[in-house]
Amino acid sequence: MTAVSQLTFDDLTLGYERHPAVHHLTGTVEAGALLAVIGPNGAGKSTLLRAIAGILPPLAGTIARNGLDPRDIAYLPQIAEIDRSFPIPVFDFVSTGLWRTRGAFGRIGEAERGRIGHALSAVGLNGFERRGIGTLSGGQTQRMLFARMLLQDASVIVLDEPFNAIDSKTVEDLFALVAHWHGEGRTIVVALHDLDLVRARFPQTLLLARTPVAWGATAQVLTADNMLAARRMCEAFDDHAAACAAPSRAA
Amino acid sequence: MIVDALFSPFAEFEFMRRALVGVFALALGGAPIGVLLLLRRMSLVGDAMAHAILPGAAIGFLVSGLNLFAMTFGGLIAGFSVAILAGLVTRDTELREDATLAAFYLISLALGVAIVSIRGTNIDLLHVLFGDVLAMDGATLMVIAFNATLTLVVLAVIWRPLVVECVDPLFLRAVSRAGAPVHLVFLALVVVNLVNGFQALGTLLAVGLMVLPAGIARFWSRDITAMLAVAVAAAAASGYAGLVLSFHTRVPAGPAIILVAAALYFLSLVFGRAGGLWSRLFPAPHLEA
């Protein structure tokens, strides 16, 4: 069986106001892959994930999603822009994960309520249904976001540092969900900093430092040489940088 | 005796009955919009929009005198233009919505007052600025009722994306393209309800029956559905009590209604169950778990 490439980056350059944050990335993520994206702060991890989710258009190059609409990709941003003071119960918030099937008008019937209940118990939020979202702790909020993602039932899942500032028990529970999704053959891309977790659980790793440093099997990517190389890449934009001379096909 | 004071104005005078029905219709349409303005942190935007409708209404006045249809129509056009222009400027430039609207509303207010003054008297200007809820005729009442109905129907249609756009705008953007159109439709509803309130309360107070009930509701509930109910009830109660107050005193009806709403607001601020000052100053003992 030959693997299908779910995400294909072709000479992809991403950035803000012409400054590249991800520079000349080429490669493929196979369908069903569990890929860790690592690198120092400012390496372009979040930028790459935003582009995969279709929120950030490329400066140059292309992302092919194997025919998938970007809106069918489940994307968890690093800092969710949730208005936690909004008076809405957890149950209603999580139900928005059904958007792609229920849309703006679809009825949330008995079957859907059942699915929402299942998603809430899968993340360990039983009994929180009627609580306001503002009353949840950081870890509980993350569990709630995972519950919504469960309902999205997406074939490609993109998580931006989902385990930051989360206790080990919650990380364990939430990673169990990621592993479960992996088992179901979904394609999962996760940006994170916890190298132990990457070594233990992620078969594939992309080490990014604006330009891709290494991409492949985790053991071969996480070498001392590669890590040193990544750290050396400068973080700051140069305001006077010249236009990139590398041959690039326009987007 | 007291019963007499509370009911006889409406039993005896038709203009009081009309005014009562008018403020109830305003409460039904305006209060839910006010709650959403509050939750979207747009209360002051609503205030700014209220001034933005003035030049349109003034041009209507210039063309056909104190004709409420012409003034409503002009107000709608001016309000929509400013809402859409401000929305576009906000989306496409780095200027934030509050700054954009502040600029537009100052221009509109100056323009509106200038236009009314050219043709009319100071009394006309007062009417435009503060409205006259007791002077509404049957046709005006129908317009107000129609607008309130329209508001409720459109709100029901755009409810889900509107709420999701408030709670988690990035998520809505990821799953749907409804965000931008829903925002514009909501701004349009704000304009419709301001023009509605404009008839009764004038351009300066129209937003009062939207924003104050929403503030009241916030102090009584942490659930959006309950907030809507509280806000509509508070707005309707303010309307009724304001009319009674105005009937028995020399206070004009518009300010009386808003002052009653303000009194309810301060009561809620102190005694509200959801974060009122009283519960903060004298907290009940904490629970075991």
Coordinates of C-alpha atoms in Angstrom, one line a residue:
Chain A
M1 CA 0.0 0.0 0.0
T2 CA 1.5 3.3 -1.0
A3 CA 0.9 6.2 1.4
V4 CA -1.3 9.1 0.2
S5 CA 0.1 12.5 0.8
Q6 CA -2.4 14.5 2.7
L7 CA -0.5 17.8 2.9
T8 CA 2.0 18.8 0.3
F9 CA 4.2 21.9 0.7
D10 CA 5.9 23.1 -2.4
D11 CA 8.6 25.7 -1.9
L12 CA 6.3 27.3 0.7
T13 CA 7.2 30.7 2.1
L14 CA 5.0 32.2 4.8
G15 CA 5.3 35.4 6.7
Y16 CA 4.1 38.8 7.7
E17 CA 4.5 42.0 5.7
R18 CA 7.0 40.3 3.3
H19 CA 9.2 39.0 6.1
P20 CA 9.4 35.3 5.9
A21 CA 8.6 33.3 9.1
V22 CA 8.7 30.0 7.2
H23 CA 11.2 30.0 4.4
H24 CA 11.2 27.6 1.4
L25 CA 9.6 24.6 2.9
T26 CA 9.1 21.6 0.7
G27 CA 7.8 18.2 1.7
T28 CA 4.7 16.1 2.3
V29 CA 2.7 14.9 5.3
E30 CA 1.3 11.5 4.6
A31 CA -2.3 10.7 5.4
G32 CA -2.5 9.2 8.8
A33 CA 0.8 10.7 9.9
L34 CA 1.4 11.9 13.5
L35 CA 3.9 14.7 13.0
A36 CA 5.5 16.8 15.7
V37 CA 6.6 20.3 14.6
I38 CA 9.4 21.6 16.9
G39 CA 11.8 24.5 17.0
P40 CA 12.7 27.5 19.1
N41 CA 10.3 30.4 19.7
G42 CA 9.9 32.4 16.5
A43 CA 10.8 29.4 14.3
G44 CA 7.5 29.6 12.4
K45 CA 5.7 26.7 14.0
S46 CA 2.5 28.6 14.6
T47 CA 2.8 30.3 11.2
L48 CA 3.0 27.0 9.4
L49 CA 0.0 25.6 11.4
R50 CA -2.1 28.7 10.6
A51 CA -1.3 28.3 6.9
I52 CA -2.3 24.6 7.0
A53 CA -5.6 25.7 8.5
G54 CA -6.0 28.1 5.7
I55 CA -6.0 31.2 7.9
L56 CA -2.8 32.7 6.5
P57 CA -2.3 32.8 2.7
P58 CA 1.3 31.9 1.6
L59 CA 3.7 34.6 0.4
A60 CA 5.0 32.2 -2.2
G61 CA 4.8 28.5 -3.0
T62 CA 1.7 26.3 -2.4
I63 CA 0.1 24.0 0.1
A64 CA -1.9 21.2 -1.5
R65 CA -4.4 19.6 0.9
N66 CA -5.3 16.6 -1.2
G67 CA -8.6 18.1 -2.2
L68 CA -9.6 18.9 1.4
D69 CA -11.4 22.2 2.0
P70 CA -9.4 24.1 4.7
R71 CA -12.6 24.5 6.6
D72 CA -12.6 20.7 7.1
I73 CA -9.4 20.9 9.0
A74 CA -9.7 21.1 12.8
Y75 CA -7.4 23.7 14.1
L76 CA -6.6 24.5 17.7
P77 CA -4.7 27.8 18.0
Q78 CA -2.0 28.3 20.6
I79 CA -3.9 31.1 22.4
A80 CA -7.5 30.5 21.7
E81 CA -9.3 33.8 21.1
I82 CA -12.2 32.7 23.3
D83 CA -14.1 35.4 25.1
R84 CA -14.3 33.5 28.4
S85 CA -16.6 36.2 29.9
F86 CA -19.3 35.3 27.3
P87 CA -22.3 33.9 29.1
I88 CA -22.6 30.5 27.4
P89 CA -22.7 27.0 29.0
V90 CA -20.0 24.4 28.3
F91 CA -22.5 22.2 26.5
D92 CA -23.5 24.9 24.1
F93 CA -20.0 25.9 23.4
V94 CA -18.9 22.3 22.7
S95 CA -21.9 21.8 20.4
T96 CA -20.4 24.3 17.9
G97 CA -18.0 21.5 17.0
L98 CA -20.9 20.1 15.0
W99 CA -20.9 23.2 12.7
R100 CA -19.8 21.4 9.6
T101 CA -22.8 19.0 9.7
R102 CA -25.4 21.1 11.5
G103 CA -24.4 24.5 10.1
A104 CA -26.0 27.7 11.2
F105 CA -29.6 26.3 11.2
G106 CA -29.4 22.5 11.7
R107 CA -31.3 21.2 14.6
I108 CA -29.3 19.8 17.6
G109 CA -31.5 16.8 18.1
E110 CA -31.4 13.7 20.4
A111 CA -28.6 12.1 18.4
E112 CA -26.5 15.2 18.4
R113 CA -27.0 15.7 22.2
G114 CA -25.8 12.2 22.7
R115 CA -22.7 12.8 20.7
I116 CA -22.0 16.0 22.6
G117 CA -22.4 14.1 25.9
H118 CA -20.0 11.4 24.7
A119 CA -17.4 14.1 23.7
L120 CA -17.7 15.7 27.1
S121 CA -17.2 12.4 28.9
A122 CA -14.3 11.5 26.6
V123 CA -12.4 14.5 27.9
G124 CA -13.5 14.0 31.5
L125 CA -15.9 16.9 31.7
N126 CA -19.0 15.0 32.9
G127 CA -21.2 17.2 35.1
F128 CA -19.8 20.5 33.6
E129 CA -22.6 20.7 30.9
R130 CA -24.5 23.7 32.4
R131 CA -21.4 25.5 33.9
G132 CA -20.5 28.8 32.2
I133 CA -17.2 28.6 30.2
G134 CA -15.8 31.4 32.3
T135 CA -15.8 29.1 35.4
L136 CA -13.4 26.5 33.9
S137 CA -9.7 26.3 34.8
G138 CA -7.0 26.4 32.1
G139 CA -6.8 22.6 32.0
Q140 CA -10.5 22.3 31.9
T141 CA -10.8 24.8 29.1
Q142 CA -8.3 22.8 27.1
R143 CA -10.3 19.7 27.7
M144 CA -13.4 21.6 26.5
L145 CA -11.6 22.6 23.3
F146 CA -10.6 19.0 22.7
A147 CA -14.2 17.9 23.2
R148 CA -15.3 20.4 20.5
M149 CA -12.6 19.0 18.2
L150 CA -13.8 15.5 18.8
L151 CA -17.2 16.6 17.4
Q152 CA -15.6 18.2 14.4
D153 CA -14.6 14.7 13.3
A154 CA -11.9 16.1 10.9
S155 CA -9.6 14.0 8.9
V156 CA -6.8 16.5 9.4
I157 CA -6.2 17.9 12.9
V158 CA -3.7 20.7 13.6
L159 CA -2.8 21.5 17.3
D160 CA -0.6 24.5 18.2
E161 CA 1.2 23.8 21.5
P162 CA -1.9 22.2 23.1
F163 CA -0.1 21.0 26.2
N164 CA 1.3 24.4 27.4
A165 CA 0.8 25.1 31.1
I166 CA -1.2 22.0 31.5
D167 CA -0.6 19.4 34.3
S168 CA 0.8 16.0 33.5
K169 CA -2.5 14.2 34.2
T170 CA -4.4 16.4 31.7
V171 CA -1.6 16.0 29.1
E172 CA -1.9 12.3 29.5
D173 CA -5.6 12.3 29.1
L174 CA -5.5 14.7 26.1
F175 CA -2.6 12.8 24.4
A176 CA -4.7 9.6 24.8
L177 CA -7.2 11.3 22.5
V178 CA -4.5 12.3 20.0
A179 CA -3.3 8.7 20.0
H180 CA -6.9 7.5 19.5
W181 CA -7.3 9.9 16.5
H182 CA -4.0 8.6 15.1
G183 CA -5.3 5.1 15.5
E184 CA -8.4 6.1 13.5
G185 CA -6.1 7.1 10.6
R186 CA -6.5 10.8 10.9
T187 CA -3.6 13.1 10.0
I188 CA -2.3 15.0 13.0
V189 CA 0.2 17.9 13.1
V190 CA 1.2 19.1 16.5
A191 CA 3.5 22.0 17.4
L192 CA 5.2 21.5 20.8
H193 CA 8.2 22.1 22.9
D194 CA 8.3 18.9 25.1
L195 CA 11.0 16.9 23.5
D196 CA 10.6 13.9 25.8
L197 CA 7.0 13.7 24.7
V198 CA 8.1 14.0 21.0
R199 CA 10.6 11.2 21.5
A200 CA 8.2 8.9 23.3
R201 CA 5.1 9.4 21.2
F202 CA 5.7 11.0 17.8
P203 CA 7.0 8.8 14.9
Q204 CA 7.7 11.8 12.7
T205 CA 9.2 15.2 13.5
L206 CA 9.8 18.4 11.6
L207 CA 12.5 20.6 13.1
L208 CA 11.8 24.2 12.0
A209 CA 13.9 27.3 12.5
R210 CA 12.3 29.5 9.8
T211 CA 14.0 27.3 7.2
P212 CA 13.4 23.5 7.8
V213 CA 16.4 22.1 9.5
A214 CA 15.4 18.4 9.4
W215 CA 12.3 16.4 8.7
G216 CA 11.9 12.7 9.1
A217 CA 11.8 9.9 11.6
T218 CA 12.0 11.5 15.1
A219 CA 15.2 9.7 16.2
Q220 CA 17.1 11.0 13.1
V221 CA 15.7 14.6 13.5
L222 CA 16.4 15.0 17.2
T223 CA 20.2 14.9 17.1
A224 CA 22.5 17.3 19.0
D225 CA 23.8 18.7 15.7
N226 CA 20.3 19.5 14.4
M227 CA 19.2 21.1 17.6
L228 CA 22.3 23.3 17.7
A229 CA 21.8 24.4 14.1
A230 CA 18.2 25.3 14.9
R231 CA 19.2 27.4 17.9
R232 CA 21.7 29.4 15.8
M233 CA 19.1 30.6 13.4
C234 CA 18.4 34.2 14.3
E235 CA 14.9 35.1 15.4
A236 CA 14.6 38.8 14.6
F237 CA 13.4 40.3 11.4
D238 CA 15.9 42.4 9.6
D239 CA 14.1 45.5 8.6
H240 CA 16.5 46.1 5.8
A241 CA 16.6 42.6 4.4
A242 CA 16.8 42.5 0.6
A243 CA 14.3 40.6 -1.4
C244 CA 14.9 36.9 -1.2
A245 CA 17.3 35.8 -4.1
A246 CA 16.5 32.1 -4.0
P247 CA 14.5 31.0 -7.0
S248 CA 10.9 30.9 -6.0
R249 CA 7.8 30.3 -8.0
A250 CA 5.2 32.9 -7.2
A251 CA 2.1 31.8 -5.3
Chain B
M1 CA -55.9 55.9 44.3
I2 CA -52.5 54.5 43.4
V3 CA -54.1 52.1 41.0
D4 CA -55.8 55.1 39.5
A5 CA -52.5 56.9 39.0
L6 CA -50.9 53.8 37.4
F7 CA -53.7 52.9 35.0
S8 CA -56.0 55.9 34.3
P9 CA -53.5 57.8 32.0
F10 CA -53.7 54.8 29.6
A11 CA -57.5 54.3 30.1
E12 CA -58.2 58.0 29.4
F13 CA -55.8 59.1 26.7
E14 CA -55.2 57.5 23.4
F15 CA -51.8 59.1 22.9
M16 CA -50.7 57.4 26.2
R17 CA -51.9 54.0 24.9
R18 CA -50.0 54.5 21.6
A19 CA -46.9 55.6 23.5
L20 CA -47.2 52.5 25.7
V21 CA -47.5 50.1 22.8
G22 CA -44.6 52.0 21.1
V23 CA -42.2 51.5 24.0
F24 CA -43.2 47.9 24.4
A25 CA -42.3 47.3 20.7
L26 CA -39.0 49.2 21.2
A27 CA -38.2 47.0 24.2
L28 CA -38.9 43.8 22.2
G29 CA -36.6 44.7 19.4
G30 CA -34.0 47.0 21.1
A31 CA -33.2 45.1 24.3
P32 CA -31.9 41.9 22.6
I33 CA -29.8 44.1 20.3
G34 CA -28.5 45.9 23.4
V35 CA -27.5 42.6 25.0
L36 CA -25.5 41.6 22.0
L37 CA -23.9 45.0 21.8
L38 CA -22.9 44.6 25.4
L39 CA -21.5 41.1 24.9
R40 CA -19.6 42.2 21.8
R41 CA -18.2 45.1 23.8
M42 CA -19.9 47.5 21.3
S43 CA -22.1 49.5 23.7
L44 CA -20.3 52.7 22.8
V45 CA -20.4 51.7 19.1
G46 CA -24.2 51.7 19.5
D47 CA -24.0 55.2 20.9
A48 CA -21.9 56.4 18.0
M49 CA -24.2 54.8 15.5
A50 CA -27.1 56.7 17.1
H51 CA -25.4 60.0 16.1
A52 CA -24.5 58.7 12.7
I53 CA -28.2 58.4 11.7
L54 CA -28.7 62.1 12.4
P55 CA -27.7 63.7 9.0
G56 CA -29.9 61.3 7.1
A57 CA -32.9 62.2 9.3
A58 CA -32.0 65.8 9.0
I59 CA -32.0 65.6 5.2
G60 CA -35.4 63.9 5.4
F61 CA -36.5 66.9 7.5
L62 CA -35.0 69.4 5.1
V63 CA -36.9 67.8 2.2
S64 CA -40.3 67.2 3.8
G65 CA -40.4 68.9 7.3
L66 CA -41.2 66.9 10.4
N67 CA -42.4 63.9 8.4
L68 CA -41.4 60.7 10.3
F69 CA -41.3 58.5 7.2
A70 CA -38.9 60.8 5.3
M71 CA -36.8 61.1 8.4
T72 CA -36.8 57.4 9.1
F73 CA -35.8 56.6 5.5
G74 CA -33.0 59.2 5.6
G75 CA -31.8 57.9 9.0
L76 CA -31.7 54.3 7.7
I77 CA -29.6 55.3 4.6
A78 CA -27.2 57.4 6.7
G79 CA -26.9 54.7 9.4
F80 CA -26.3 51.9 6.9
S81 CA -23.7 54.0 5.1
V82 CA -21.8 54.7 8.2
A83 CA -22.1 51.2 9.5
I84 CA -20.9 49.6 6.3
L85 CA -18.2 52.2 5.7
A86 CA -16.9 51.9 9.3
G87 CA -17.1 48.1 8.9
L88 CA -15.1 48.1 5.7
V89 CA -12.5 50.6 7.1
T90 CA -12.1 48.4 10.2
R91 CA -11.7 45.2 8.2
D92 CA -9.4 46.6 5.6
T93 CA -7.2 49.0 7.5
E94 CA -5.4 48.9 10.9
L95 CA -7.7 51.5 12.4
R96 CA -9.9 49.9 15.0
E97 CA -13.7 50.0 14.9
D98 CA -14.0 52.4 17.9
A99 CA -11.7 54.9 16.3
T100 CA -13.4 54.6 12.9
L101 CA -16.8 55.1 14.4
A102 CA -15.8 58.0 16.6
A103 CA -14.6 59.8 13.5
F104 CA -17.7 59.0 11.5
Y105 CA -20.1 59.9 14.2
L106 CA -18.6 63.2 15.0
I107 CA -18.8 64.2 11.3
S108 CA -22.4 63.0 11.3
L109 CA -23.5 64.8 14.4
A110 CA -22.0 68.1 13.2
L111 CA -23.5 67.7 9.8
G112 CA -27.0 66.7 11.2
V113 CA -27.2 69.6 13.6
A114 CA -26.1 72.0 10.8
I115 CA -28.7 70.7 8.4
V116 CA -31.6 70.9 10.9
S117 CA -30.6 74.4 12.0
I118 CA -30.5 75.7 8.4
R119 CA -34.2 75.0 7.8
G120 CA -35.8 74.6 11.2
T121 CA -36.2 76.2 14.6
N122 CA -34.7 75.3 17.9
I123 CA -37.8 73.3 18.7
D124 CA -37.3 71.2 15.6
L125 CA -33.7 70.6 16.7
L126 CA -34.9 69.5 20.2
H127 CA -37.4 67.2 18.6
V128 CA -34.7 65.6 16.5
L129 CA -32.3 65.3 19.4
F130 CA -34.7 64.0 22.0
G131 CA -37.8 62.7 20.1
D132 CA -41.4 62.8 21.3
V133 CA -42.9 59.5 22.3
L134 CA -46.3 61.1 23.0
A135 CA -46.7 62.5 19.5
M136 CA -46.6 59.2 17.7
D137 CA -49.5 58.5 15.3
G138 CA -50.9 55.1 14.2
A139 CA -48.7 54.9 11.1
T140 CA -45.5 55.6 13.1
L141 CA -46.6 52.9 15.5
M142 CA -46.9 50.4 12.7
V143 CA -43.4 51.3 11.5
I144 CA -42.0 50.7 14.9
A145 CA -43.9 47.4 15.3
F146 CA -42.7 46.3 11.9
N147 CA -39.1 47.1 12.7
A148 CA -39.3 45.2 16.0
T149 CA -40.7 42.2 14.3
L150 CA -38.1 42.3 11.6
T151 CA -35.4 42.5 14.3
L152 CA -36.6 39.4 16.1
V153 CA -36.9 37.4 12.9
V154 CA -33.5 38.3 11.6
L155 CA -31.9 37.7 15.0
A156 CA -33.4 34.3 15.1
V157 CA -31.9 33.5 11.6
I158 CA -28.4 34.8 12.4
W159 CA -28.3 33.8 16.0
R160 CA -25.9 30.8 15.9
P161 CA -23.1 32.4 13.9
L162 CA -23.6 35.7 15.8
V163 CA -23.0 34.0 19.1
V164 CA -20.1 31.9 17.9
E165 CA -18.5 35.0 16.4
C166 CA -18.7 36.6 19.8
V167 CA -17.3 33.7 21.8
D168 CA -14.7 32.4 19.4
P169 CA -14.2 34.4 16.2
L170 CA -11.2 32.4 15.1
F171 CA -13.2 29.2 15.2
L172 CA -16.1 30.7 13.2
R173 CA -13.5 31.8 10.6
A174 CA -12.1 28.3 10.5
V175 CA -15.4 26.6 9.9
S176 CA -17.5 29.1 8.0
R177 CA -17.5 32.2 5.9
A178 CA -20.5 33.6 7.7
G179 CA -18.5 35.9 10.0
A180 CA -18.3 39.0 8.0
P181 CA -21.9 39.0 6.5
V182 CA -23.3 38.3 10.0
H183 CA -21.4 41.2 11.5
L184 CA -22.8 43.5 8.8
V185 CA -26.3 42.2 9.2
F186 CA -26.0 42.8 12.9
L187 CA -24.8 46.4 12.4
A188 CA -27.8 46.9 10.1
L189 CA -30.1 45.7 12.9
V190 CA -28.5 48.1 15.2
V191 CA -29.3 50.9 12.8
V192 CA -32.9 49.8 12.3
N193 CA -33.5 49.8 16.1
L194 CA -31.8 53.1 16.5
V195 CA -34.0 54.7 13.9
N196 CA -36.9 53.0 15.7
G197 CA -35.9 54.5 19.0
F198 CA -35.2 57.8 17.3
Q199 CA -39.0 58.4 16.8
A200 CA -39.7 58.1 20.5
L201 CA -36.5 59.0 22.2
G202 CA -34.5 61.1 19.7
T203 CA -31.1 60.6 18.4
L204 CA -29.3 61.2 21.7
L205 CA -31.4 58.8 23.9
A206 CA -32.4 56.1 21.4
V207 CA -29.5 53.9 22.4
G208 CA -30.6 54.2 26.1
L209 CA -33.4 51.6 25.8
M210 CA -30.9 49.2 24.3
V211 CA -27.8 49.6 26.4
L212 CA -29.2 50.2 29.9
P213 CA -31.5 47.1 29.9
A214 CA -28.5 45.0 28.7
G215 CA -26.4 46.3 31.6
I216 CA -29.3 45.5 34.0
A217 CA -29.5 42.0 32.6
R218 CA -25.8 41.4 33.1
F219 CA -26.2 41.8 36.8
W220 CA -29.0 39.2 37.1
S221 CA -27.9 36.3 34.9
R222 CA -24.8 34.6 33.5
D223 CA -26.8 32.8 30.7
I224 CA -27.4 34.6 27.5
T225 CA -31.0 33.4 27.0
A226 CA -32.0 34.6 30.5
M227 CA -30.2 37.9 29.9
L228 CA -32.4 38.5 26.8
A229 CA -35.6 37.9 28.9
V230 CA -34.4 40.1 31.7
A231 CA -33.4 42.9 29.3
V232 CA -36.7 42.9 27.5
A233 CA -38.6 42.9 30.8
A234 CA -36.5 45.7 32.1
A235 CA -36.9 47.8 29.0
A236 CA -40.7 47.3 28.9
A237 CA -41.0 48.1 32.6
S238 CA -38.9 51.3 32.2
G239 CA -41.1 52.3 29.3
Y240 CA -44.2 51.9 31.3
A241 CA -43.0 53.5 34.5
G242 CA -41.3 56.3 32.5
L243 CA -44.6 57.1 30.8
V244 CA -46.5 57.2 34.1
L245 CA -43.8 59.3 35.7
S246 CA -43.9 61.7 32.8
F247 CA -47.7 61.9 32.9
H248 CA -47.7 63.0 36.6
T249 CA -44.7 65.3 36.5
R250 CA -43.2 67.9 34.2
V251 CA -40.4 65.5 33.1
P252 CA -40.7 64.8 29.3
A253 CA -41.4 61.2 28.4
G254 CA -38.1 60.3 26.7
P255 CA -35.8 61.3 29.6
A256 CA -38.3 59.9 32.1
I257 CA -38.1 56.5 30.4
I258 CA -34.3 56.5 30.4
L259 CA -34.2 57.8 34.0
V260 CA -36.4 54.9 35.2
A261 CA -34.1 52.5 33.3
A262 CA -31.1 54.2 35.0
A263 CA -32.7 53.7 38.4
L264 CA -33.2 50.0 37.6
Y265 CA -29.6 49.9 36.5
F266 CA -28.3 51.3 39.7
L267 CA -30.5 48.9 41.7
S268 CA -29.1 46.0 39.7
L269 CA -25.6 47.3 40.1
V270 CA -26.0 47.1 43.9
F271 CA -28.3 44.2 44.4
G272 CA -27.8 42.0 41.3
R273 CA -27.3 38.4 42.0
A274 CA -24.6 38.0 39.3
G275 CA -21.7 40.1 40.5
G276 CA -23.6 43.0 42.1
L277 CA -21.8 45.2 44.6
W278 CA -23.8 44.0 47.6
S279 CA -22.7 40.3 47.1
R280 CA -19.1 41.5 46.7
L281 CA -19.1 43.7 49.8
F282 CA -21.0 41.2 52.0
P283 CA -20.2 37.8 50.5
A284 CA -22.0 34.7 51.7
P285 CA -19.8 32.2 53.4
H286 CA -17.8 30.0 51.0
L287 CA -18.9 26.5 50.2
E288 CA -17.3 23.2 51.0
A289 CA -16.6 22.2 47.4

